[in-house]
Tab-separated table of C-alpha atoms in Angstrom:
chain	number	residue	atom	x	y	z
E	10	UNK	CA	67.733	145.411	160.014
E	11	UNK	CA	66.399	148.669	159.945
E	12	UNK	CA	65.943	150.533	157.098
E	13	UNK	CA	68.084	153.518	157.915
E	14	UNK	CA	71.217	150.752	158.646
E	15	UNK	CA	70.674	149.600	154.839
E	16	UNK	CA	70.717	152.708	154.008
E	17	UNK	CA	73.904	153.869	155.600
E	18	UNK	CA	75.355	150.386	154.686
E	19	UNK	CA	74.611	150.617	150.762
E	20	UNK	CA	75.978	153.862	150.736
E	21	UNK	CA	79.230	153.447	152.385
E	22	UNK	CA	79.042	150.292	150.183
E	23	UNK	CA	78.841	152.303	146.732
E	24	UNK	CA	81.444	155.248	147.955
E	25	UNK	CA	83.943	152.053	148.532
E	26	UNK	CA	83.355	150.435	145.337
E	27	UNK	CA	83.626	153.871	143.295
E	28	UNK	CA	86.262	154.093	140.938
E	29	UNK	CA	89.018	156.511	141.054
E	30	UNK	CA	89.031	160.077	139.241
E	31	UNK	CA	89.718	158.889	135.823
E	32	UNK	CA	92.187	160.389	133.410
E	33	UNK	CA	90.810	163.266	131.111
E	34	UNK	CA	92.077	164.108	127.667
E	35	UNK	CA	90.422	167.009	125.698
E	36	UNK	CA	90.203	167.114	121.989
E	37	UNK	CA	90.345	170.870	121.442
E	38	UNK	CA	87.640	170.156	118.395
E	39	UNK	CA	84.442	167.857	117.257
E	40	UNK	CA	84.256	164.072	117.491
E	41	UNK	CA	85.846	162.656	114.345
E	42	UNK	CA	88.658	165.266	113.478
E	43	UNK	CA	92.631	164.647	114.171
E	44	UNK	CA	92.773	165.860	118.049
E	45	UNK	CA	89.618	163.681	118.827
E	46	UNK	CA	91.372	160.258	117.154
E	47	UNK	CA	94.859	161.069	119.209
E	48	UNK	CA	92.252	161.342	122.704
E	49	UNK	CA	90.494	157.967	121.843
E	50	UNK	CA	93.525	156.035	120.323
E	51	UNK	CA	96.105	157.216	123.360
E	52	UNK	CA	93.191	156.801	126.224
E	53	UNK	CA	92.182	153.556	124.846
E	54	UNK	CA	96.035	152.185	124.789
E	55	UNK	CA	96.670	154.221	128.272
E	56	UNK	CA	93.516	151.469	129.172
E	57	UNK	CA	94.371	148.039	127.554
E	58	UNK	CA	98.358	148.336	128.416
E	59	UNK	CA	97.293	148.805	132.101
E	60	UNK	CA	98.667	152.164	132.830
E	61	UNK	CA	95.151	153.537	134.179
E	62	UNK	CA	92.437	151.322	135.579
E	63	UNK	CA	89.597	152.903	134.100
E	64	UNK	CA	88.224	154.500	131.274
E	65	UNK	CA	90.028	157.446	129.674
E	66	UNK	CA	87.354	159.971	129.481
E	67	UNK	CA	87.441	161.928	126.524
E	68	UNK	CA	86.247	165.498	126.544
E	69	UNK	CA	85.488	167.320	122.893
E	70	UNK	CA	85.988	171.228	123.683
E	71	UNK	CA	86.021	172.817	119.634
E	72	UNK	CA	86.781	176.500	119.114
E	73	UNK	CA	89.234	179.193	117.903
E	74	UNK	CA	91.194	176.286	116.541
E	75	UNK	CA	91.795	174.503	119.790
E	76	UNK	CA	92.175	177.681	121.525
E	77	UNK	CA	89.394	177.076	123.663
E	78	UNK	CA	91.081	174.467	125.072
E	79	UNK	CA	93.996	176.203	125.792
E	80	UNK	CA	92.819	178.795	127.172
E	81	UNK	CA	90.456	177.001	129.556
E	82	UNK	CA	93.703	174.656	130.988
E	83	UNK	CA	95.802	177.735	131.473
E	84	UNK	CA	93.474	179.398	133.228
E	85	UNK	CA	90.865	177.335	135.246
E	86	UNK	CA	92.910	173.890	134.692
E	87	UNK	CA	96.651	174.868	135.636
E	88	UNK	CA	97.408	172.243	137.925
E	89	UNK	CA	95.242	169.427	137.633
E	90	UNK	CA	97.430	166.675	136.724
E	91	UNK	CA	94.316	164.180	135.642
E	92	UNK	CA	93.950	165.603	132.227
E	93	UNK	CA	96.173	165.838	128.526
E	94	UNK	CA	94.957	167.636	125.264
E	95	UNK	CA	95.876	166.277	122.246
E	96	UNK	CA	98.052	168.299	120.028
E	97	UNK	CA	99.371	168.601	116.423
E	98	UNK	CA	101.517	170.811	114.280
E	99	UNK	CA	98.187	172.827	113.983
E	100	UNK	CA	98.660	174.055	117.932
E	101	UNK	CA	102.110	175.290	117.420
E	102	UNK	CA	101.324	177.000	114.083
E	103	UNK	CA	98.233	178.872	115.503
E	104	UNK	CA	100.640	179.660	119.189
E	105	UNK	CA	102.993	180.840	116.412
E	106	UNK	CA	100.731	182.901	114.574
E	107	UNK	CA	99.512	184.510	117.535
E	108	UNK	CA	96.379	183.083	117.104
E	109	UNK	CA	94.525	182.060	120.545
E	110	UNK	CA	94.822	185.928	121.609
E	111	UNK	CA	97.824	186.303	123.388
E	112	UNK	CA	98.473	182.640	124.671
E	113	UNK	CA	101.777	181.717	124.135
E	114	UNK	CA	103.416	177.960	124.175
E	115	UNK	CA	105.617	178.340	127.900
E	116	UNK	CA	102.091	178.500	129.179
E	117	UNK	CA	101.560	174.812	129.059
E	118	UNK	CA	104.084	171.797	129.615
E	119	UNK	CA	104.570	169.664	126.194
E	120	UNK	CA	104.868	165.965	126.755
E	121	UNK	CA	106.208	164.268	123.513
E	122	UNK	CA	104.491	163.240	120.166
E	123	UNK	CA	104.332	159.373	119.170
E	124	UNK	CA	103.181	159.582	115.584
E	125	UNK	CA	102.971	162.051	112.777
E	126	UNK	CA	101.249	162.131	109.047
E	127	UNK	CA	104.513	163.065	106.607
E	128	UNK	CA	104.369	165.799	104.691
E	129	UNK	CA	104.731	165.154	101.145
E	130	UNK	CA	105.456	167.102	97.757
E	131	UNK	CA	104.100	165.481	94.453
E	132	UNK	CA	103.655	166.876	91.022
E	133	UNK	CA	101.348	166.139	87.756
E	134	UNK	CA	102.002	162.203	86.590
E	135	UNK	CA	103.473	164.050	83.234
E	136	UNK	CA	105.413	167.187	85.569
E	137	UNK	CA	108.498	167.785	83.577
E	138	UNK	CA	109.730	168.132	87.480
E	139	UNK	CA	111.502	164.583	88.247
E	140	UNK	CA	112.686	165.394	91.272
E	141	UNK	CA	112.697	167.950	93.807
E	142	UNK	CA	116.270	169.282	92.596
E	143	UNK	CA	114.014	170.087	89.477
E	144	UNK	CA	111.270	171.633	91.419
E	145	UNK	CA	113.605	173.860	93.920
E	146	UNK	CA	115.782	175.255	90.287
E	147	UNK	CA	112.639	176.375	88.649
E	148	UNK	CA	110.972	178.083	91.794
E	149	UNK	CA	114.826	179.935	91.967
E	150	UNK	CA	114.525	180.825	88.119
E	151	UNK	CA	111.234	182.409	87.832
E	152	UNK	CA	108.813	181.833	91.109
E	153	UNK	CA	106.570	183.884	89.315
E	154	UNK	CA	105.732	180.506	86.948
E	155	UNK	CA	105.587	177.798	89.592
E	156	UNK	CA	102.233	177.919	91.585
E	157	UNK	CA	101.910	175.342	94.812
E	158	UNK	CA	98.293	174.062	95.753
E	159	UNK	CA	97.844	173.234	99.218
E	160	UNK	CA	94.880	172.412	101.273
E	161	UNK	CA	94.725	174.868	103.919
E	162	UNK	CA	94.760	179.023	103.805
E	163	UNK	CA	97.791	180.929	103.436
E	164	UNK	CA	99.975	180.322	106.302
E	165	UNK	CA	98.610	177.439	107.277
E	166	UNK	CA	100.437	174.238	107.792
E	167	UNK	CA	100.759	173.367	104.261
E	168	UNK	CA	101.795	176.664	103.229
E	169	UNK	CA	104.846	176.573	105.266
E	170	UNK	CA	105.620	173.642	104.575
E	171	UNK	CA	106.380	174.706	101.222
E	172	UNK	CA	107.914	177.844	102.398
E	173	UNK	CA	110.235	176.178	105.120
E	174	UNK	CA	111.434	173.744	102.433
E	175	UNK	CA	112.348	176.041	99.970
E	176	UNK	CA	114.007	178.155	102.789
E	177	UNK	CA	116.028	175.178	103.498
E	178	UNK	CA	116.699	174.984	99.572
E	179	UNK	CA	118.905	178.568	99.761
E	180	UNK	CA	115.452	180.162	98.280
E	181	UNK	CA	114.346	182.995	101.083
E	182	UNK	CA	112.136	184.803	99.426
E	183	UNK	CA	108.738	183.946	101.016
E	184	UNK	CA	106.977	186.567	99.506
E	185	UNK	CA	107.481	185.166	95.767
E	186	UNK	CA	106.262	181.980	96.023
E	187	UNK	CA	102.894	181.445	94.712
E	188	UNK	CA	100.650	179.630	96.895
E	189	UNK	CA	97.025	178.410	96.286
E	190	UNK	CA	94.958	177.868	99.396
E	191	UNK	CA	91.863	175.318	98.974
E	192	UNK	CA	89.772	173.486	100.989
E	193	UNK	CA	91.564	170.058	101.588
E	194	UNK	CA	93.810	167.682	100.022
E	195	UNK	CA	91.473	166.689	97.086
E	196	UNK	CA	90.828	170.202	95.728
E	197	UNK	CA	95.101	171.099	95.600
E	198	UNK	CA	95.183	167.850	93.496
E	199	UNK	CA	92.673	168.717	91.133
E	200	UNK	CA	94.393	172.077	90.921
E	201	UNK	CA	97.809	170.315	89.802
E	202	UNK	CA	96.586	167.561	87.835
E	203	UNK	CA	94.622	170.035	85.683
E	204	UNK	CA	97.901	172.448	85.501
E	205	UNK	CA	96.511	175.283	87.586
E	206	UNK	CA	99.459	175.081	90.011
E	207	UNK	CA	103.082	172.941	89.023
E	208	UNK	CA	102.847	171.291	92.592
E	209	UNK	CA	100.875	170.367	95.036
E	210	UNK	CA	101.800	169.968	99.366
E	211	UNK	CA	99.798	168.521	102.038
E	212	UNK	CA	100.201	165.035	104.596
E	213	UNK	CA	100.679	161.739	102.876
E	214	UNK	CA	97.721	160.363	103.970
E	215	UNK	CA	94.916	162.348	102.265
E	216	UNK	CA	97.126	161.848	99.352
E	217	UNK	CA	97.936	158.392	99.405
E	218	UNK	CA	94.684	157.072	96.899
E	219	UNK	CA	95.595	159.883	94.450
E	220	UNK	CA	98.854	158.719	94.445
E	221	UNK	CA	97.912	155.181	93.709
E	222	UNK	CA	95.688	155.923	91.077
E	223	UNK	CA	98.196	157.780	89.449
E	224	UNK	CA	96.895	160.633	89.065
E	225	UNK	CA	100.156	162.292	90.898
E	226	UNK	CA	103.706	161.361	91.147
E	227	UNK	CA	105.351	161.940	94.760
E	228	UNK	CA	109.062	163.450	94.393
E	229	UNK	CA	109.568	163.784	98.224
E	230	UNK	CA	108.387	162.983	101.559
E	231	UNK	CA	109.000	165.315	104.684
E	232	UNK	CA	109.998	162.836	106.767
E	233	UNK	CA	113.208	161.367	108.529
E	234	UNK	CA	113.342	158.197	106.447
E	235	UNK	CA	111.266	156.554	103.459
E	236	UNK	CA	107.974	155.639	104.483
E	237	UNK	CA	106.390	152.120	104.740
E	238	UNK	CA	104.366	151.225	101.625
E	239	UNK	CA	106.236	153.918	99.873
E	240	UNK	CA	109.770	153.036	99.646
E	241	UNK	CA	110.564	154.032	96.106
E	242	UNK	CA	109.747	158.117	97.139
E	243	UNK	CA	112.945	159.500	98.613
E	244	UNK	CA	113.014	162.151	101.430
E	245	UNK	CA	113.795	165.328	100.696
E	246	UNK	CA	116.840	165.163	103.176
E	247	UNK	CA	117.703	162.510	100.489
E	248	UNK	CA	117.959	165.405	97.957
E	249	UNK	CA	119.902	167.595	99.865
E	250	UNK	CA	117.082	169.427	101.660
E	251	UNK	CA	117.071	169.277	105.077
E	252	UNK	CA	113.707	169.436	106.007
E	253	UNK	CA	111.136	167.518	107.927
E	254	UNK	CA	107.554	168.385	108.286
E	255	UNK	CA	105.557	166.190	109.847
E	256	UNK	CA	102.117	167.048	111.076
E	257	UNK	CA	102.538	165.549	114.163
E	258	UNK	CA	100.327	164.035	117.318
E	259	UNK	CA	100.886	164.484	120.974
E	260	UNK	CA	99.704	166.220	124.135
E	261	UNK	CA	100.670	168.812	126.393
E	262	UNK	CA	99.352	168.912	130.333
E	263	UNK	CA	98.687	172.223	132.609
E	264	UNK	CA	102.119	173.462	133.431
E	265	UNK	CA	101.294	173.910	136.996
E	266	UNK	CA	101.480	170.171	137.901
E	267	UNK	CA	104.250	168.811	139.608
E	268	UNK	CA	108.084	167.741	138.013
E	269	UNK	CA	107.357	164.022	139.022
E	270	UNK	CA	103.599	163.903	137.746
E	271	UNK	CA	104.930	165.359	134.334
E	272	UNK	CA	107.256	163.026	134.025
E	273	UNK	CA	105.202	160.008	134.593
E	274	UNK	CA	102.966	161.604	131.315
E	275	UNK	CA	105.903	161.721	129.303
E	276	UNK	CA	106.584	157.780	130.736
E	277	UNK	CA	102.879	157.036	129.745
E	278	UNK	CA	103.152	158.623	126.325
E	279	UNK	CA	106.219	156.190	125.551
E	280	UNK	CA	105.182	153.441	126.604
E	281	UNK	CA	101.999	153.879	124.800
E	282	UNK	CA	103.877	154.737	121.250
E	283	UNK	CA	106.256	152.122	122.158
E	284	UNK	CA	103.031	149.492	122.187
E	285	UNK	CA	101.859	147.022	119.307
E	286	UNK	CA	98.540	148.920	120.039
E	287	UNK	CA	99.988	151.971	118.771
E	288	UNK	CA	101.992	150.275	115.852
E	289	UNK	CA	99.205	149.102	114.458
E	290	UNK	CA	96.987	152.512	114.804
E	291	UNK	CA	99.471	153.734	113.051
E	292	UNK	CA	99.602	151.312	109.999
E	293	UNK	CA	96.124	151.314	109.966
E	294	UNK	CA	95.506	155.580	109.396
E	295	UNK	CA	99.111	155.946	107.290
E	296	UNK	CA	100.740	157.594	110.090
E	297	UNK	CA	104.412	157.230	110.594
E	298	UNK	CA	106.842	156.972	113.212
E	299	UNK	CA	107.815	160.583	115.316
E	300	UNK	CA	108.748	159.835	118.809
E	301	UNK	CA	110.571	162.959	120.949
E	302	UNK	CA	109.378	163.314	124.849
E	303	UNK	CA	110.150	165.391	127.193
E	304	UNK	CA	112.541	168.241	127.798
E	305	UNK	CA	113.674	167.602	123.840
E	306	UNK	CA	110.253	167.821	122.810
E	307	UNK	CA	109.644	171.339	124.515
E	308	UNK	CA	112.677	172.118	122.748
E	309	UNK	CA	111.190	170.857	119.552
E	310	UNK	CA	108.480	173.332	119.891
E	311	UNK	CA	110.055	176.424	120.894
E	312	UNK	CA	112.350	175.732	117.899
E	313	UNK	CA	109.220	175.013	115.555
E	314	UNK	CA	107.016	177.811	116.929
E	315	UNK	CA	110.450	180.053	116.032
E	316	UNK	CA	110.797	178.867	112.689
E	317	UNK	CA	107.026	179.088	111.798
E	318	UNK	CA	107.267	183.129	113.207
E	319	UNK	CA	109.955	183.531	111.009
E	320	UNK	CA	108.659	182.813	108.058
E	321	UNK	CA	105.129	184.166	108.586
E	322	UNK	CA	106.818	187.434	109.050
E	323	UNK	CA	108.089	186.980	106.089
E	324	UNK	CA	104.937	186.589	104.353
E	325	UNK	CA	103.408	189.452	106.112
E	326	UNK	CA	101.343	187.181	108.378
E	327	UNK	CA	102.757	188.566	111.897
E	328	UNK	CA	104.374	192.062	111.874
């Protein structure tokens, strides 16, 4: 055979035997954050359950807060209907905030969120507070003497957690409430165990070991229902405060894609959180269960992106 037929032969060979465009998800940040553990968790389930045949590639694309990202699949990315970025409550508070210069949520098309972290409230392990009741009646009597430690900046996530509780608690006056930004979950607890603030906000799971050491009591969880592993802490819808806050995790695709490709990611995305795969990713990292797809879910963050603009307004974040 002559050596131009191999040629042509192994080549038409390797162009059969190539495998298809595979399925991109970006992680708006560096390997080993929250976005870039939703990518590899989701892709690798997407893989094992069958519902792509190859590899989910994962692309890491930090900046501005995942507004890199965004901006890059609104504007060069709009209709490919190969790739997802993983999203949390972080993405809707920074759209909210008006932080990725101009960019606003309609731009992209949100597919659903199959897990979230619970936000969580706990005070000193000798806090006179013994429940939230206690907490909400002293912030209304003096704000001025009841300090909140949180680990991100003012208006962060944390931060309005606190404020959209108290909201919900017939307290609306943003402004008063003392908040003290630090850098992660460990820092607010030192801050409330050694009395510097009365109380102390952030996601369950950074708090969990401080929790079972003792060093903090829990007095609510932001969630739907009691969490696993922490049945005794009541919710604070429990206590009459109808508030969840869950830092969630999902995706969002380009919104120029098609109806019917959309709404086979928002199939994909329940059948993976519907998986024992997922089940136990979640068990394993203290995440709990948060499953809205779909045209409720885009609801869910139009409503959320509304309420977060609310209150920073109200704090003098956005004018």
């Amino acid at each position: 055979m002559k050596n131009w037929t191999r040629v042509a032969i192994a080549a038409l060979m390797t162009s059969v035997a190539a495998p298809a465009i595979a399925e991109e998800c970006i992680a708006p940040a560096n390997p080993g954050g929250g976005w870039d553990f939703t990518c590899r968790q989701i892709g690798r389930i997407m893989t094992e359950l069958g519902i792509v045949p190859n590899l989910v590639q994962v692309t890491n694309l930090a900046g501005a807060g995942g507004g890199v990202a965004f901006t890059q699949v609104v504007s060069s990315r709009n209709e490919d209907p190969d790739v997802f970025v993983a999203a949390s409550s972080a993405t809707t508070t920074r759209l909210a905030q008006n932080a990725f210069a101009g960019a606003t949520a309609d731009q992209v098309r949100w597919v659903g969120t199959i897990g979230g972290d619970p936000g969580v409230i706990v005070v000193a392990k000798d806090s006179p507070f013994q429940n939230l009741g206690d907490l909400v009646e002293a912030v209304k009597a003096d704000p001025s003497k009841v300090a909140f430690a949180g680990g991100s900046a003012v208006g962060g996530f944390d931060h309005l957690k606190v404020l959209m509780m108290l909201d919900k608690a017939g307290f609306d006056e943003a402004r008063k409430v003392k908040y003290i930004g630090l850098d992660g979950g460990a820092d607010a607890i030192t801050q409330t165990v050694g009395g510097f603030a009365q109380a102390m906000t952030g996601d369950l799971s950074e708090i969990t070991g401080f929790i079972k050491s003792g060093d903090v009591r829990p007095i609510a969880v932001l969630s739907e229902e009691r969490i696993s592993g922490f049945e005794d802490v009541p919710t604070a819808k429990e206590q009459g405060v109808d508030i969840v806050a869950m830092n969630w995790r999902g995706i969002y695709v380009p919104k120029g894609i098609s109806d019917e490709r959309y709404d086979e990611w928002v199939e994909t995305l329940r059948k993976v959180g519907a998986s024992d795969e997922w089940q136990q990713v979640m068990s394993e990292n203290g995440l709990a269960s948060y499953d809205v797809f779909g045209a409720e879910f885009e609801q869910f963050v139009a409503d959320n992106i509304a309420q977060i603009q609310e209150v920073s307004k109200e704090i003098g974040l956005l004018k």
